[in-house]
């Protein structure tokens, strides 16, 4: 595929825009296509089979539009579907993402790490394998966060409802003495300012967006597919409520962007 072809990035909703921002920083010359599968959110409360089906649909959509690589900017979709997508498209570079257990285990000073993520991610076999592989000697306290993704989708990044929900999820992690908290869902980096108000300064917050962007850059370079630029305007499709998305988008993504409907 031509190096000037776009990179396709995909999440269940707007959370993956936190990853898109890292990709834009790391790879300013790349043209970007983004799909928010908002009509089917939250993935975190759906079955793996349902998520795999949605991922196949969106991946085919981006592939048909000429994406030279696919980024699953969603932890929940990655644990459920990345292996399936790689089997469907063996020659297509596909970058997934998982909670940052390895860097958090290396960073903790007290030996206790907290993970905020969706129910689907925390219940998955891939997450269990991640702990087996990287959490040696470190206690990992997990906290599912039902309802939090929907708050970000509404554009409520700092209102009383989001504050109360987040405080309730963080409290058990602090009570267990965690000094490092993994943001294991791409929606949560948008809540970082609020989270910073709720946890002591000594607690580190870790997410994976920048690492995903670096991995994508390395993969494109390996394949001789880095774009020379300039990047075309970013295009965004959503299967969700377009007026709501248009209203909240300026808080989540700085570039002007066309929002189009994705048939679901
Ligand atoms: N943003 C997704 C993630 O990283 C999850 C959102 C959802 O539950 O739909 O896990």
JSON list of N, CA and C and ligand atoms in Angstrom, two decimals, residues 11-16 19 34 37 40-46 51 72-78 97 117-121 149-150 153 183-188, ligand 1:
[
{"chain": "A", "resi": 11, "resn": "UNK", "atom": "N", "xyz": [-11.93, 2.96, 17.78]},
{"chain": "A", "resi": 11, "resn": "UNK", "atom": "CA", "xyz": [-12.31, 2.69, 19.18]},
{"chain": "A", "resi": 11, "resn": "UNK", "atom": "C", "xyz": [-13.83, 2.53, 19.22]},
{"chain": "A", "resi": 12, "resn": "UNK", "atom": "N", "xyz": [-14.33, 2.07, 20.36]},
{"chain": "A", "resi": 12, "resn": "UNK", "atom": "CA", "xyz": [-15.78, 1.99, 20.53]},
{"chain": "A", "resi": 12, "resn": "UNK", "atom": "C", "xyz": [-16.41, 3.37, 20.54]},
{"chain": "A", "resi": 13, "resn": "UNK", "atom": "N", "xyz": [-15.62, 4.40, 20.80]},
{"chain": "A", "resi": 13, "resn": "UNK", "atom": "CA", "xyz": [-16.17, 5.76, 20.87]},
{"chain": "A", "resi": 13, "resn": "UNK", "atom": "C", "xyz": [-15.08, 6.79, 20.74]},
{"chain": "A", "resi": 14, "resn": "UNK", "atom": "N", "xyz": [-15.15, 7.85, 21.57]},
{"chain": "A", "resi": 14, "resn": "UNK", "atom": "CA", "xyz": [-14.20, 8.95, 21.45]},
{"chain": "A", "resi": 14, "resn": "UNK", "atom": "C", "xyz": [-12.89, 8.69, 22.21]},
{"chain": "A", "resi": 15, "resn": "UNK", "atom": "N", "xyz": [-12.85, 7.63, 23.03]},
{"chain": "A", "resi": 15, "resn": "UNK", "atom": "CA", "xyz": [-11.65, 7.39, 23.84]},
{"chain": "A", "resi": 15, "resn": "UNK", "atom": "C", "xyz": [-10.38, 7.30, 23.02]},
{"chain": "A", "resi": 16, "resn": "UNK", "atom": "N", "xyz": [-10.49, 6.64, 21.87]},
{"chain": "A", "resi": 16, "resn": "UNK", "atom": "CA", "xyz": [-9.31, 6.46, 21.03]},
{"chain": "A", "resi": 16, "resn": "UNK", "atom": "C", "xyz": [-8.73, 7.77, 20.52]},
{"chain": "A", "resi": 19, "resn": "UNK", "atom": "N", "xyz": [-5.48, 8.45, 21.92]},
{"chain": "A", "resi": 19, "resn": "UNK", "atom": "CA", "xyz": [-4.38, 7.76, 21.23]},
{"chain": "A", "resi": 19, "resn": "UNK", "atom": "C", "xyz": [-4.07, 8.49, 19.91]},
{"chain": "A", "resi": 34, "resn": "UNK", "atom": "N", "xyz": [-10.41, 7.98, 11.42]},
{"chain": "A", "resi": 34, "resn": "UNK", "atom": "CA", "xyz": [-10.80, 7.52, 12.76]},
{"chain": "A", "resi": 34, "resn": "UNK", "atom": "C", "xyz": [-12.25, 7.05, 12.74]},
{"chain": "A", "resi": 37, "resn": "UNK", "atom": "N", "xyz": [-17.17, 3.73, 17.15]},
{"chain": "A", "resi": 37, "resn": "UNK", "atom": "CA", "xyz": [-18.33, 2.84, 16.99]},
{"chain": "A", "resi": 37, "resn": "UNK", "atom": "C", "xyz": [-19.37, 3.14, 18.08]},
{"chain": "A", "resi": 40, "resn": "UNK", "atom": "N", "xyz": [-22.54, 1.31, 19.39]},
{"chain": "A", "resi": 40, "resn": "UNK", "atom": "CA", "xyz": [-22.40, 0.00, 20.04]},
{"chain": "A", "resi": 40, "resn": "UNK", "atom": "C", "xyz": [-21.64, 0.08, 21.37]},
{"chain": "A", "resi": 41, "resn": "UNK", "atom": "N", "xyz": [-21.51, 1.28, 21.87]},
{"chain": "A", "resi": 41, "resn": "UNK", "atom": "CA", "xyz": [-20.79, 1.48, 23.12]},
{"chain": "A", "resi": 41, "resn": "UNK", "atom": "C", "xyz": [-21.68, 1.11, 24.31]},
{"chain": "A", "resi": 42, "resn": "UNK", "atom": "N", "xyz": [-21.22, 0.63, 25.44]},
{"chain": "A", "resi": 42, "resn": "UNK", "atom": "CA", "xyz": [-19.82, 0.37, 25.74]},
{"chain": "A", "resi": 42, "resn": "UNK", "atom": "C", "xyz": [-19.41, -1.06, 25.39]},
{"chain": "A", "resi": 43, "resn": "UNK", "atom": "N", "xyz": [-18.25, -1.20, 24.76]},
{"chain": "A", "resi": 43, "resn": "UNK", "atom": "CA", "xyz": [-17.71, -2.53, 24.47]},
{"chain": "A", "resi": 43, "resn": "UNK", "atom": "C", "xyz": [-17.42, -3.28, 25.79]},
{"chain": "A", "resi": 44, "resn": "UNK", "atom": "N", "xyz": [-17.07, -2.51, 26.81]},
{"chain": "A", "resi": 44, "resn": "UNK", "atom": "CA", "xyz": [-16.63, -3.12, 28.07]},
{"chain": "A", "resi": 44, "resn": "UNK", "atom": "C", "xyz": [-17.68, -3.99, 28.73]},
{"chain": "A", "resi": 45, "resn": "UNK", "atom": "N", "xyz": [-18.94, -3.80, 28.35]},
{"chain": "A", "resi": 45, "resn": "UNK", "atom": "CA", "xyz": [-20.01, -4.61, 28.95]},
{"chain": "A", "resi": 45, "resn": "UNK", "atom": "C", "xyz": [-20.59, -5.60, 27.93]},
{"chain": "A", "resi": 46, "resn": "UNK", "atom": "N", "xyz": [-19.93, -5.76, 26.76]},
{"chain": "A", "resi": 46, "resn": "UNK", "atom": "CA", "xyz": [-20.43, -6.68, 25.72]},
{"chain": "A", "resi": 46, "resn": "UNK", "atom": "C", "xyz": [-19.62, -7.98, 25.71]},
{"chain": "A", "resi": 51, "resn": "UNK", "atom": "N", "xyz": [-17.98, -8.12, 20.28]},
{"chain": "A", "resi": 51, "resn": "UNK", "atom": "CA", "xyz": [-16.90, -7.16, 19.97]},
{"chain": "A", "resi": 51, "resn": "UNK", "atom": "C", "xyz": [-16.13, -7.59, 18.73]},
{"chain": "A", "resi": 72, "resn": "UNK", "atom": "N", "xyz": [-5.92, -0.42, 16.83]},
{"chain": "A", "resi": 72, "resn": "UNK", "atom": "CA", "xyz": [-7.06, -0.67, 17.72]},
{"chain": "A", "resi": 72, "resn": "UNK", "atom": "C", "xyz": [-6.82, 0.19, 18.96]},
{"chain": "A", "resi": 73, "resn": "UNK", "atom": "N", "xyz": [-7.39, 1.39, 18.95]},
{"chain": "A", "resi": 73, "resn": "UNK", "atom": "CA", "xyz": [-7.14, 2.35, 20.04]},
{"chain": "A", "resi": 73, "resn": "UNK", "atom": "C", "xyz": [-8.09, 2.07, 21.19]},
{"chain": "A", "resi": 74, "resn": "UNK", "atom": "N", "xyz": [-8.18, 0.81, 21.57]},
{"chain": "A", "resi": 74, "resn": "UNK", "atom": "CA", "xyz": [-9.16, 0.35, 22.54]},
{"chain": "A", "resi": 74, "resn": "UNK", "atom": "C", "xyz": [-8.63, -0.92, 23.21]},
{"chain": "A", "resi": 75, "resn": "UNK", "atom": "N", "xyz": [-8.48, -0.88, 24.50]},
{"chain": "A", "resi": 75, "resn": "UNK", "atom": "CA", "xyz": [-7.98, -2.05, 25.23]},
{"chain": "A", "resi": 75, "resn": "UNK", "atom": "C", "xyz": [-8.98, -3.20, 25.15]},
{"chain": "A", "resi": 76, "resn": "UNK", "atom": "N", "xyz": [-10.26, -2.86, 25.29]},
{"chain": "A", "resi": 76, "resn": "UNK", "atom": "CA", "xyz": [-11.31, -3.89, 25.31]},
{"chain": "A", "resi": 76, "resn": "UNK", "atom": "C", "xyz": [-11.40, -4.60, 23.96]},
{"chain": "A", "resi": 77, "resn": "UNK", "atom": "N", "xyz": [-11.31, -3.85, 22.88]},
{"chain": "A", "resi": 77, "resn": "UNK", "atom": "CA", "xyz": [-11.34, -4.46, 21.54]},
{"chain": "A", "resi": 77, "resn": "UNK", "atom": "C", "xyz": [-10.09, -5.29, 21.31]},
{"chain": "A", "resi": 78, "resn": "UNK", "atom": "N", "xyz": [-8.96, -4.82, 21.81]},
{"chain": "A", "resi": 78, "resn": "UNK", "atom": "CA", "xyz": [-7.71, -5.57, 21.61]},
{"chain": "A", "resi": 78, "resn": "UNK", "atom": "C", "xyz": [-7.78, -6.94, 22.27]},
{"chain": "A", "resi": 97, "resn": "UNK", "atom": "N", "xyz": [-3.58, -2.50, 21.81]},
{"chain": "A", "resi": 97, "resn": "UNK", "atom": "CA", "xyz": [-3.07, -1.93, 23.08]},
{"chain": "A", "resi": 97, "resn": "UNK", "atom": "C", "xyz": [-3.66, -2.64, 24.29]},
{"chain": "A", "resi": 117, "resn": "UNK", "atom": "N", "xyz": [-9.97, -0.16, 34.44]},
{"chain": "A", "resi": 117, "resn": "UNK", "atom": "CA", "xyz": [-10.22, -0.64, 33.07]},
{"chain": "A", "resi": 117, "resn": "UNK", "atom": "C", "xyz": [-11.68, -1.08, 32.97]},
{"chain": "A", "resi": 118, "resn": "UNK", "atom": "N", "xyz": [-12.07, -1.52, 31.78]},
{"chain": "A", "resi": 118, "resn": "UNK", "atom": "CA", "xyz": [-13.45, -1.99, 31.63]},
{"chain": "A", "resi": 118, "resn": "UNK", "atom": "C", "xyz": [-13.56, -3.42, 32.19]},
{"chain": "A", "resi": 119, "resn": "UNK", "atom": "N", "xyz": [-14.79, -3.82, 32.46]},
{"chain": "A", "resi": 119, "resn": "UNK", "atom": "CA", "xyz": [-15.05, -5.18, 32.94]},
{"chain": "A", "resi": 119, "resn": "UNK", "atom": "C", "xyz": [-14.50, -6.19, 31.93]},
{"chain": "A", "resi": 120, "resn": "UNK", "atom": "N", "xyz": [-14.75, -5.95, 30.63]},
{"chain": "A", "resi": 120, "resn": "UNK", "atom": "CA", "xyz": [-14.32, -6.88, 29.58]},
{"chain": "A", "resi": 120, "resn": "UNK", "atom": "C", "xyz": [-12.82, -7.08, 29.58]},
{"chain": "A", "resi": 121, "resn": "UNK", "atom": "N", "xyz": [-12.08, -5.98, 29.71]},
{"chain": "A", "resi": 121, "resn": "UNK", "atom": "CA", "xyz": [-10.61, -6.08, 29.72]},
{"chain": "A", "resi": 121, "resn": "UNK", "atom": "C", "xyz": [-10.15, -6.88, 30.94]},
{"chain": "A", "resi": 149, "resn": "UNK", "atom": "N", "xyz": [-17.08, 5.33, 30.89]},
{"chain": "A", "resi": 149, "resn": "UNK", "atom": "CA", "xyz": [-16.94, 5.58, 29.45]},
{"chain": "A", "resi": 149, "resn": "UNK", "atom": "C", "xyz": [-18.11, 6.44, 28.94]},
{"chain": "A", "resi": 150, "resn": "UNK", "atom": "N", "xyz": [-19.30, 6.14, 29.42]},
{"chain": "A", "resi": 150, "resn": "UNK", "atom": "CA", "xyz": [-20.47, 6.90, 28.98]},
{"chain": "A", "resi": 150, "resn": "UNK", "atom": "C", "xyz": [-20.36, 8.37, 29.38]},
{"chain": "A", "resi": 153, "resn": "UNK", "atom": "N", "xyz": [-18.24, 10.00, 26.86]},
{"chain": "A", "resi": 153, "resn": "UNK", "atom": "CA", "xyz": [-19.00, 10.11, 25.61]},
{"chain": "A", "resi": 153, "resn": "UNK", "atom": "C", "xyz": [-19.97, 11.30, 25.66]},
{"chain": "A", "resi": 183, "resn": "UNK", "atom": "N", "xyz": [-4.16, 3.56, 33.64]},
{"chain": "A", "resi": 183, "resn": "UNK", "atom": "CA", "xyz": [-5.40, 3.94, 32.96]},
{"chain": "A", "resi": 183, "resn": "UNK", "atom": "C", "xyz": [-5.57, 2.94, 31.81]},
{"chain": "A", "resi": 184, "resn": "UNK", "atom": "N", "xyz": [-6.32, 1.86, 32.07]},
{"chain": "A", "resi": 184, "resn": "UNK", "atom": "CA", "xyz": [-6.39, 0.75, 31.13]},
{"chain": "A", "resi": 184, "resn": "UNK", "atom": "C", "xyz": [-7.54, 0.83, 30.16]},
{"chain": "A", "resi": 185, "resn": "UNK", "atom": "N", "xyz": [-7.99, 2.02, 29.87]},
{"chain": "A", "resi": 185, "resn": "UNK", "atom": "CA", "xyz": [-9.06, 2.24, 28.88]},
{"chain": "A", "resi": 185, "resn": "UNK", "atom": "C", "xyz": [-8.77, 3.59, 28.25]},
{"chain": "A", "resi": 186, "resn": "UNK", "atom": "N", "xyz": [-8.90, 3.69, 26.93]},
{"chain": "A", "resi": 186, "resn": "UNK", "atom": "CA", "xyz": [-8.47, 4.91, 26.25]},
{"chain": "A", "resi": 186, "resn": "UNK", "atom": "C", "xyz": [-9.37, 6.11, 26.52]},
{"chain": "A", "resi": 187, "resn": "UNK", "atom": "N", "xyz": [-10.54, 5.88, 27.10]},
{"chain": "A", "resi": 187, "resn": "UNK", "atom": "CA", "xyz": [-11.38, 7.02, 27.48]},
{"chain": "A", "resi": 187, "resn": "UNK", "atom": "C", "xyz": [-10.80, 7.75, 28.71]},
{"chain": "A", "resi": 188, "resn": "UNK", "atom": "N", "xyz": [-10.09, 7.02, 29.58]},
{"chain": "A", "resi": 188, "resn": "UNK", "atom": "CA", "xyz": [-9.73, 7.60, 30.87]},
{"chain": "A", "resi": 188, "resn": "UNK", "atom": "C", "xyz": [-8.68, 8.72, 30.81]},
{"chain": "B", "resi": 1, "resn": "LIG", "atom": "N1", "xyz": [-12.03, 2.81, 25.10]},
{"chain": "B", "resi": 1, "resn": "LIG", "atom": "C1", "xyz": [-12.20, 1.40, 25.34]},
{"chain": "B", "resi": 1, "resn": "LIG", "atom": "C2", "xyz": [-10.97, 0.79, 25.98]},
{"chain": "B", "resi": 1, "resn": "LIG", "atom": "O1", "xyz": [-9.87, 1.27, 25.81]},
{"chain": "B", "resi": 1, "resn": "LIG", "atom": "C3", "xyz": [-13.41, 0.93, 26.08]},
{"chain": "B", "resi": 1, "resn": "LIG", "atom": "C4", "xyz": [-14.69, 1.64, 25.97]},
{"chain": "B", "resi": 1, "resn": "LIG", "atom": "C5", "xyz": [-15.94, 0.79, 26.03]},
{"chain": "B", "resi": 1, "resn": "LIG", "atom": "O2", "xyz": [-16.21, 0.13, 27.06]},
{"chain": "B", "resi": 1, "resn": "LIG", "atom": "O3", "xyz": [-16.61, 0.83, 25.03]},
{"chain": "B", "resi": 1, "resn": "LIG", "atom": "O4", "xyz": [-11.06, -0.21, 26.66]}
]
